[in-house]
């Protein structure tokens, strides 16, 4: 029985380790095509477009290289799952061609290694165990540079005492950073590190010292342990740093940082106007038209708006800005201007403004309104005034009850003027000292209806006939009382009215 368990466990482990299907496929594309494909900092020998099969499970970095041009994005990291297919696309920037003689990525050809010169045991210790003893530059070392513009190989030398850019690693051993964009030959005591970030242009810092390079970049670091981080003004970095451990066995490595924009504390007032771009004023000073974003200190602000032809000007606003609401937003609406009016003139005629008409007649409590050419209000002179008006009194003196005079104004509210617009009704209505015949009472009553609903019920006009020449009026809000389309406003004397009233002018605006 134990033998069966061992055979079963061994078979499962062999299946899980060697059976096909533990790999995925990555399709790599570039625009333009024909770029060399690198995976995990190693050239694959394939060019785009290509289908990379049998890629082991796990995270892998991919980039493409073509004649020194810069791809976007610079590098892509993809988690390869079993039997998955991932597609990566790189686009080369139009202006990304590198200057002559430079190499943005390093050669795609494996570097030429120079056989080591004879050395004693102390030199070998210094080379292979750099964290144990301070590293010294050898008397003479040879580095091979391969230029893209020529196949000629040139050789340069580093003489004893010549200093390189020094960076101390986490183990306090001497180190230097070599930008692989300038040197194609690999030092056997260094390893490439590809450093990239989600937002390019971040400053690269190795072992707490800036190296003068920004992401994305490929740099060469000495074997050993190093800390790598990046900084970009206005962004937070995730993670804060990477710890990189380089060895001959591990080979090159990729570090990647995700940068997110910081949420800055703002103190701004945002003011907009709709549906037109109107002038905006703060404390009497012009700050913009249509949109204004004003930095501020906490306090009280007076917001006002300028006139726009064909629109009503929004009311001024008083704004109090406190630390609990440091970024207030104000949206001011310019209502579409609308106006209709009818005005009596001295010749017995009436002038009109806008699309408006009117009907006159007699109102009877039992029968309602009845249009009449012979009865109803007539245009007469207002007593004690130079103006004329519709005379609202008894409907028919020959009847009992006499009824009441009425005048009904009819106009259309267009679609672009919603009923919620701040429209008002103005009545230039004056009561007189003239009473009905045989009446001893001076009772005054006037009723106004809007679209069949009572709007003012038996109210007494505030202004008498002596104020007619001054053009005094009374005003009421019609907001939400009108409807889109045809509207009717009826004005009549009340059932118990005993005096003559005069309407000089009717306005809706």
PDB file of N, CA and C in Angstrom, residues 387-456:
ATOM      1  N   UNK A 387     -52.988 110.018 -18.387  1.00  0.00           N
ATOM      2  CA  UNK A 387     -52.973 108.692 -18.995  1.00  0.00           C
ATOM      3  C   UNK A 387     -54.380 108.165 -19.181  1.00  0.00           C
ATOM      4  N   UNK A 388     -54.478 107.146 -20.025  1.00  0.00           N
ATOM      5  CA  UNK A 388     -55.734 106.435 -20.236  1.00  0.00           C
ATOM      6  C   UNK A 388     -55.555 104.982 -19.838  1.00  0.00           C
ATOM      7  N   UNK A 389     -56.668 104.295 -19.600  1.00  0.00           N
ATOM      8  CA  UNK A 389     -56.601 102.901 -19.216  1.00  0.00           C
ATOM      9  C   UNK A 389     -57.897 102.186 -19.457  1.00  0.00           C
ATOM     10  N   UNK A 390     -57.829 100.844 -19.391  1.00  0.00           N
ATOM     11  CA  UNK A 390     -59.050 100.049 -19.481  1.00  0.00           C
ATOM     12  C   UNK A 390     -59.867 100.286 -18.205  1.00  0.00           C
ATOM     13  N   UNK A 391     -61.127 100.688 -18.379  1.00  0.00           N
ATOM     14  CA  UNK A 391     -61.979 101.014 -17.238  1.00  0.00           C
ATOM     15  C   UNK A 391     -62.690  99.746 -16.787  1.00  0.00           C
ATOM     16  N   UNK A 392     -62.344  99.268 -15.584  1.00  0.00           N
ATOM     17  CA  UNK A 392     -62.923  98.041 -15.042  1.00  0.00           C
ATOM     18  C   UNK A 392     -63.962  98.435 -13.999  1.00  0.00           C
ATOM     19  N   UNK A 393     -65.243  98.119 -14.319  1.00  0.00           N
ATOM     20  CA  UNK A 393     -66.331  98.475 -13.399  1.00  0.00           C
ATOM     21  C   UNK A 393     -67.419  97.408 -13.509  1.00  0.00           C
ATOM     22  N   UNK A 394     -68.700  97.853 -13.413  1.00  0.00           N
ATOM     23  CA  UNK A 394     -69.824  96.912 -13.520  1.00  0.00           C
ATOM     24  C   UNK A 394     -69.927  96.411 -14.957  1.00  0.00           C
ATOM     25  N   UNK A 395     -70.339  95.169 -15.135  1.00  0.00           N
ATOM     26  CA  UNK A 395     -70.390  94.596 -16.463  1.00  0.00           C
ATOM     27  C   UNK A 395     -71.516  95.161 -17.313  1.00  0.00           C
ATOM     28  N   UNK A 396     -72.743  95.051 -16.811  1.00  0.00           N
ATOM     29  CA  UNK A 396     -73.918  95.528 -17.572  1.00  0.00           C
ATOM     30  C   UNK A 396     -74.829  96.237 -16.574  1.00  0.00           C
ATOM     31  N   UNK A 397     -74.876  97.585 -16.612  1.00  0.00           N
ATOM     32  CA  UNK A 397     -75.694  98.306 -15.633  1.00  0.00           C
ATOM     33  C   UNK A 397     -77.190  98.032 -15.756  1.00  0.00           C
ATOM     34  N   UNK A 398     -77.595  97.483 -16.888  1.00  0.00           N
ATOM     35  CA  UNK A 398     -79.017  97.217 -17.106  1.00  0.00           C
ATOM     36  C   UNK A 398     -79.436  95.852 -16.567  1.00  0.00           C
ATOM     37  N   UNK A 399     -78.520  95.120 -15.990  1.00  0.00           N
ATOM     38  CA  UNK A 399     -78.851  93.791 -15.467  1.00  0.00           C
ATOM     39  C   UNK A 399     -78.691  93.790 -13.953  1.00  0.00           C
ATOM     40  N   UNK A 400     -79.347  92.839 -13.329  1.00  0.00           N
ATOM     41  CA  UNK A 400     -79.195  92.674 -11.883  1.00  0.00           C
ATOM     42  C   UNK A 400     -79.083  91.178 -11.582  1.00  0.00           C
ATOM     43  N   UNK A 401     -77.970  90.736 -11.138  1.00  0.00           N
ATOM     44  CA  UNK A 401     -76.754  91.514 -10.849  1.00  0.00           C
ATOM     45  C   UNK A 401     -76.076  91.965 -12.137  1.00  0.00           C
ATOM     46  N   UNK A 402     -75.276  93.011 -12.021  1.00  0.00           N
ATOM     47  CA  UNK A 402     -74.664  93.619 -13.193  1.00  0.00           C
ATOM     48  C   UNK A 402     -73.502  92.805 -13.751  1.00  0.00           C
ATOM     49  N   UNK A 403     -72.913  91.922 -12.943  1.00  0.00           N
ATOM     50  CA  UNK A 403     -71.714  91.213 -13.393  1.00  0.00           C
ATOM     51  C   UNK A 403     -70.494  92.113 -13.277  1.00  0.00           C
ATOM     52  N   UNK A 404     -69.409  91.757 -13.942  1.00  0.00           N
ATOM     53  CA  UNK A 404     -68.150  92.501 -13.826  1.00  0.00           C
ATOM     54  C   UNK A 404     -67.462  92.585 -15.181  1.00  0.00           C
ATOM     55  N   UNK A 405     -66.745  93.699 -15.382  1.00  0.00           N
ATOM     56  CA  UNK A 405     -65.912  93.825 -16.583  1.00  0.00           C
ATOM     57  C   UNK A 405     -64.674  92.925 -16.446  1.00  0.00           C
ATOM     58  N   UNK A 406     -64.244  92.385 -17.590  1.00  0.00           N
ATOM     59  CA  UNK A 406     -62.999  91.604 -17.555  1.00  0.00           C
ATOM     60  C   UNK A 406     -62.205  91.863 -18.826  1.00  0.00           C
ATOM     61  N   UNK A 407     -60.906  91.681 -18.725  1.00  0.00           N
ATOM     62  CA  UNK A 407     -60.004  91.678 -19.872  1.00  0.00           C
ATOM     63  C   UNK A 407     -59.052  90.506 -19.697  1.00  0.00           C
ATOM     64  N   UNK A 408     -58.890  89.713 -20.763  1.00  0.00           N
ATOM     65  CA  UNK A 408     -58.036  88.510 -20.695  1.00  0.00           C
ATOM     66  C   UNK A 408     -56.926  88.639 -21.723  1.00  0.00           C
ATOM     67  N   UNK A 409     -55.673  88.545 -21.236  1.00  0.00           N
ATOM     68  CA  UNK A 409     -54.491  88.624 -22.101  1.00  0.00           C
ATOM     69  C   UNK A 409     -54.027  87.207 -22.434  1.00  0.00           C
ATOM     70  N   UNK A 410     -53.718  86.985 -23.711  1.00  0.00           N
ATOM     71  CA  UNK A 410     -53.344  85.650 -24.208  1.00  0.00           C
ATOM     72  C   UNK A 410     -51.986  85.765 -24.892  1.00  0.00           C
ATOM     73  N   UNK A 411     -51.041  84.926 -24.485  1.00  0.00           N
ATOM     74  CA  UNK A 411     -49.685  84.938 -25.061  1.00  0.00           C
ATOM     75  C   UNK A 411     -49.105  83.536 -25.002  1.00  0.00           C
ATOM     76  N   UNK A 412     -48.004  83.324 -25.732  1.00  0.00           N
ATOM     77  CA  UNK A 412     -47.367  82.002 -25.824  1.00  0.00           C
ATOM     78  C   UNK A 412     -45.976  82.048 -25.189  1.00  0.00           C
ATOM     79  N   UNK A 413     -45.716  81.064 -24.317  1.00  0.00           N
ATOM     80  CA  UNK A 413     -44.397  80.925 -23.693  1.00  0.00           C
ATOM     81  C   UNK A 413     -43.580  79.937 -24.524  1.00  0.00           C
ATOM     82  N   UNK A 414     -42.476  80.353 -25.146  1.00  0.00           N
ATOM     83  CA  UNK A 414     -41.717  79.449 -26.029  1.00  0.00           C
ATOM     84  C   UNK A 414     -40.997  78.350 -25.257  1.00  0.00           C
ATOM     85  N   UNK A 415     -40.552  77.339 -25.998  1.00  0.00           N
ATOM     86  CA  UNK A 415     -39.885  76.185 -25.380  1.00  0.00           C
ATOM     87  C   UNK A 415     -38.594  76.571 -24.674  1.00  0.00           C
ATOM     88  N   UNK A 416     -37.862  77.568 -25.212  1.00  0.00           N
ATOM     89  CA  UNK A 416     -36.580  77.924 -24.610  1.00  0.00           C
ATOM     90  C   UNK A 416     -36.726  78.722 -23.325  1.00  0.00           C
ATOM     91  N   UNK A 417     -37.980  79.073 -22.959  1.00  0.00           N
ATOM     92  CA  UNK A 417     -38.228  79.754 -21.687  1.00  0.00           C
ATOM     93  C   UNK A 417     -39.038  78.804 -20.810  1.00  0.00           C
ATOM     94  N   UNK A 418     -38.404  78.050 -19.936  1.00  0.00           N
ATOM     95  CA  UNK A 418     -39.133  77.078 -19.117  1.00  0.00           C
ATOM     96  C   UNK A 418     -40.035  77.770 -18.102  1.00  0.00           C
ATOM     97  N   UNK A 419     -41.089  77.103 -17.648  1.00  0.00           N
ATOM     98  CA  UNK A 419     -41.974  77.691 -16.632  1.00  0.00           C
ATOM     99  C   UNK A 419     -41.260  78.040 -15.329  1.00  0.00           C
ATOM    100  N   UNK A 420     -40.104  77.434 -15.110  1.00  0.00           N
ATOM    101  CA  UNK A 420     -39.344  77.735 -13.886  1.00  0.00           C
ATOM    102  C   UNK A 420     -38.589  79.044 -13.975  1.00  0.00           C
ATOM    103  N   UNK A 421     -38.625  79.705 -15.120  1.00  0.00           N
ATOM    104  CA  UNK A 421     -37.933  80.980 -15.282  1.00  0.00           C
ATOM    105  C   UNK A 421     -38.517  82.022 -14.327  1.00  0.00           C
ATOM    106  N   UNK A 422     -37.677  82.924 -13.838  1.00  0.00           N
ATOM    107  CA  UNK A 422     -38.161  83.933 -12.874  1.00  0.00           C
ATOM    108  C   UNK A 422     -38.922  85.070 -13.546  1.00  0.00           C
ATOM    109  N   UNK A 423     -40.089  84.738 -14.119  1.00  0.00           N
ATOM    110  CA  UNK A 423     -40.924  85.748 -14.767  1.00  0.00           C
ATOM    111  C   UNK A 423     -41.859  86.391 -13.749  1.00  0.00           C
ATOM    112  N   UNK A 424     -42.187  87.660 -13.991  1.00  0.00           N
ATOM    113  CA  UNK A 424     -43.052  88.410 -13.087  1.00  0.00           C
ATOM    114  C   UNK A 424     -44.233  89.017 -13.846  1.00  0.00           C
ATOM    115  N   UNK A 425     -45.315  89.231 -13.105  1.00  0.00           N
ATOM    116  CA  UNK A 425     -46.492  89.934 -13.616  1.00  0.00           C
ATOM    117  C   UNK A 425     -46.502  91.341 -13.034  1.00  0.00           C
ATOM    118  N   UNK A 426     -46.569  92.349 -13.911  1.00  0.00           N
ATOM    119  CA  UNK A 426     -46.658  93.747 -13.481  1.00  0.00           C
ATOM    120  C   UNK A 426     -48.001  94.327 -13.937  1.00  0.00           C
ATOM    121  N   UNK A 427     -48.708  94.889 -12.987  1.00  0.00           N
ATOM    122  CA  UNK A 427     -49.987  95.541 -13.284  1.00  0.00           C
ATOM    123  C   UNK A 427     -49.883  97.009 -12.890  1.00  0.00           C
ATOM    124  N   UNK A 428     -50.078  97.879 -13.876  1.00  0.00           N
ATOM    125  CA  UNK A 428     -50.151  99.326 -13.633  1.00  0.00           C
ATOM    126  C   UNK A 428     -51.641  99.641 -13.450  1.00  0.00           C
ATOM    127  N   UNK A 429     -52.172  99.258 -12.290  1.00  0.00           N
ATOM    128  CA  UNK A 429     -53.603  99.292 -12.001  1.00  0.00           C
ATOM    129  C   UNK A 429     -53.872 100.332 -10.913  1.00  0.00           C
ATOM    130  N   UNK A 430     -54.842 101.210 -11.164  1.00  0.00           N
ATOM    131  CA  UNK A 430     -55.107 102.310 -10.234  1.00  0.00           C
ATOM    132  C   UNK A 430     -56.603 102.341  -9.890  1.00  0.00           C
ATOM    133  N   UNK A 431     -56.869 102.486  -8.612  1.00  0.00           N
ATOM    134  CA  UNK A 431     -58.257 102.655  -8.164  1.00  0.00           C
ATOM    135  C   UNK A 431     -58.599 104.157  -8.201  1.00  0.00           C
ATOM    136  N   UNK A 432     -59.835 104.461  -8.445  1.00  0.00           N
ATOM    137  CA  UNK A 432     -60.269 105.874  -8.564  1.00  0.00           C
ATOM    138  C   UNK A 432     -61.243 106.233  -7.440  1.00  0.00           C
ATOM    139  N   UNK A 433     -61.592 107.501  -7.421  1.00  0.00           N
ATOM    140  CA  UNK A 433     -62.587 107.979  -6.449  1.00  0.00           C
ATOM    141  C   UNK A 433     -64.010 107.887  -6.994  1.00  0.00           C
ATOM    142  N   UNK A 434     -64.138 107.439  -8.219  1.00  0.00           N
ATOM    143  CA  UNK A 434     -65.445 107.379  -8.867  1.00  0.00           C
ATOM    144  C   UNK A 434     -66.193 106.106  -8.444  1.00  0.00           C
ATOM    145  N   UNK A 435     -67.413 106.277  -7.910  1.00  0.00           N
ATOM    146  CA  UNK A 435     -68.205 105.159  -7.429  1.00  0.00           C
ATOM    147  C   UNK A 435     -69.258 104.770  -8.458  1.00  0.00           C
ATOM    148  N   UNK A 436     -69.813 103.585  -8.230  1.00  0.00           N
ATOM    149  CA  UNK A 436     -70.924 103.155  -9.062  1.00  0.00           C
ATOM    150  C   UNK A 436     -72.122 104.090  -8.807  1.00  0.00           C
ATOM    151  N   UNK A 437     -73.025 104.255  -9.793  1.00  0.00           N
ATOM    152  CA  UNK A 437     -74.219 105.067  -9.577  1.00  0.00           C
ATOM    153  C   UNK A 437     -75.060 104.535  -8.419  1.00  0.00           C
ATOM    154  N   UNK A 438     -75.543 105.448  -7.586  1.00  0.00           N
ATOM    155  CA  UNK A 438     -76.388 105.149  -6.430  1.00  0.00           C
ATOM    156  C   UNK A 438     -75.671 104.353  -5.351  1.00  0.00           C
ATOM    157  N   UNK A 439     -74.330 104.228  -5.467  1.00  0.00           N
ATOM    158  CA  UNK A 439     -73.575 103.460  -4.464  1.00  0.00           C
ATOM    159  C   UNK A 439     -73.008 104.415  -3.436  1.00  0.00           C
ATOM    160  N   UNK A 440     -73.107 104.015  -2.152  1.00  0.00           N
ATOM    161  CA  UNK A 440     -72.521 104.791  -1.065  1.00  0.00           C
ATOM    162  C   UNK A 440     -71.196 104.207  -0.592  1.00  0.00           C
ATOM    163  N   UNK A 441     -70.860 103.001  -1.056  1.00  0.00           N
ATOM    164  CA  UNK A 441     -69.643 102.309  -0.604  1.00  0.00           C
ATOM    165  C   UNK A 441     -68.473 102.620  -1.535  1.00  0.00           C
ATOM    166  N   UNK A 442     -67.290 102.590  -0.968  1.00  0.00           N
ATOM    167  CA  UNK A 442     -66.047 102.748  -1.749  1.00  0.00           C
ATOM    168  C   UNK A 442     -65.257 101.438  -1.790  1.00  0.00           C
ATOM    169  N   UNK A 443     -65.976 100.351  -1.691  1.00  0.00           N
ATOM    170  CA  UNK A 443     -65.312  99.047  -1.672  1.00  0.00           C
ATOM    171  C   UNK A 443     -64.655  98.765  -3.023  1.00  0.00           C
ATOM    172  N   UNK A 444     -63.412  98.256  -2.951  1.00  0.00           N
ATOM    173  CA  UNK A 444     -62.636  97.980  -4.179  1.00  0.00           C
ATOM    174  C   UNK A 444     -62.148  96.534  -4.150  1.00  0.00           C
ATOM    175  N   UNK A 445     -62.473  95.781  -5.181  1.00  0.00           N
ATOM    176  CA  UNK A 445     -62.034  94.388  -5.294  1.00  0.00           C
ATOM    177  C   UNK A 445     -61.658  94.092  -6.744  1.00  0.00           C
ATOM    178  N   UNK A 446     -60.496  93.445  -6.906  1.00  0.00           N
ATOM    179  CA  UNK A 446     -60.041  92.999  -8.234  1.00  0.00           C
ATOM    180  C   UNK A 446     -59.543  91.560  -8.102  1.00  0.00           C
ATOM    181  N   UNK A 447     -59.925  90.716  -9.060  1.00  0.00           N
ATOM    182  CA  UNK A 447     -59.506  89.310  -9.056  1.00  0.00           C
ATOM    183  C   UNK A 447     -58.692  89.028 -10.318  1.00  0.00           C
ATOM    184  N   UNK A 448     -57.607  88.252 -10.148  1.00  0.00           N
ATOM    185  CA  UNK A 448     -56.742  87.864 -11.265  1.00  0.00           C
ATOM    186  C   UNK A 448     -56.643  86.344 -11.283  1.00  0.00           C
ATOM    187  N   UNK A 449     -56.851  85.750 -12.456  1.00  0.00           N
ATOM    188  CA  UNK A 449     -56.672  84.299 -12.618  1.00  0.00           C
ATOM    189  C   UNK A 449     -55.596  84.052 -13.678  1.00  0.00           C
ATOM    190  N   UNK A 450     -54.840  82.960 -13.477  1.00  0.00           N
ATOM    191  CA  UNK A 450     -53.786  82.558 -14.413  1.00  0.00           C
ATOM    192  C   UNK A 450     -54.104  81.144 -14.869  1.00  0.00           C
ATOM    193  N   UNK A 451     -54.399  81.008 -16.161  1.00  0.00           N
ATOM    194  CA  UNK A 451     -54.735  79.711 -16.747  1.00  0.00           C
ATOM    195  C   UNK A 451     -55.875  79.029 -15.993  1.00  0.00           C
ATOM    196  N   UNK A 452     -56.904  79.849 -15.633  1.00  0.00           N
ATOM    197  CA  UNK A 452     -58.086  79.316 -14.987  1.00  0.00           C
ATOM    198  C   UNK A 452     -57.982  79.172 -13.495  1.00  0.00           C
ATOM    199  N   UNK A 453     -56.827  79.404 -12.895  1.00  0.00           N
ATOM    200  CA  UNK A 453     -56.666  79.299 -11.451  1.00  0.00           C
ATOM    201  C   UNK A 453     -56.580  80.690 -10.834  1.00  0.00           C
ATOM    202  N   UNK A 454     -57.227  80.835  -9.674  1.00  0.00           N
ATOM    203  CA  UNK A 454     -57.213  82.132  -8.999  1.00  0.00           C
ATOM    204  C   UNK A 454     -55.794  82.448  -8.561  1.00  0.00           C
ATOM    205  N   UNK A 455     -55.278  83.593  -9.001  1.00  0.00           N
ATOM    206  CA  UNK A 455     -53.927  84.034  -8.658  1.00  0.00           C
ATOM    207  C   UNK A 455     -53.978  85.133  -7.593  1.00  0.00           C
ATOM    208  N   UNK A 456     -54.876  86.095  -7.756  1.00  0.00           N
ATOM    209  CA  UNK A 456     -55.130  87.142  -6.753  1.00  0.00           C
ATOM    210  C   UNK A 456     -56.633  87.202  -6.549  1.00  0.00           C
TER     211      UNK A 456
END
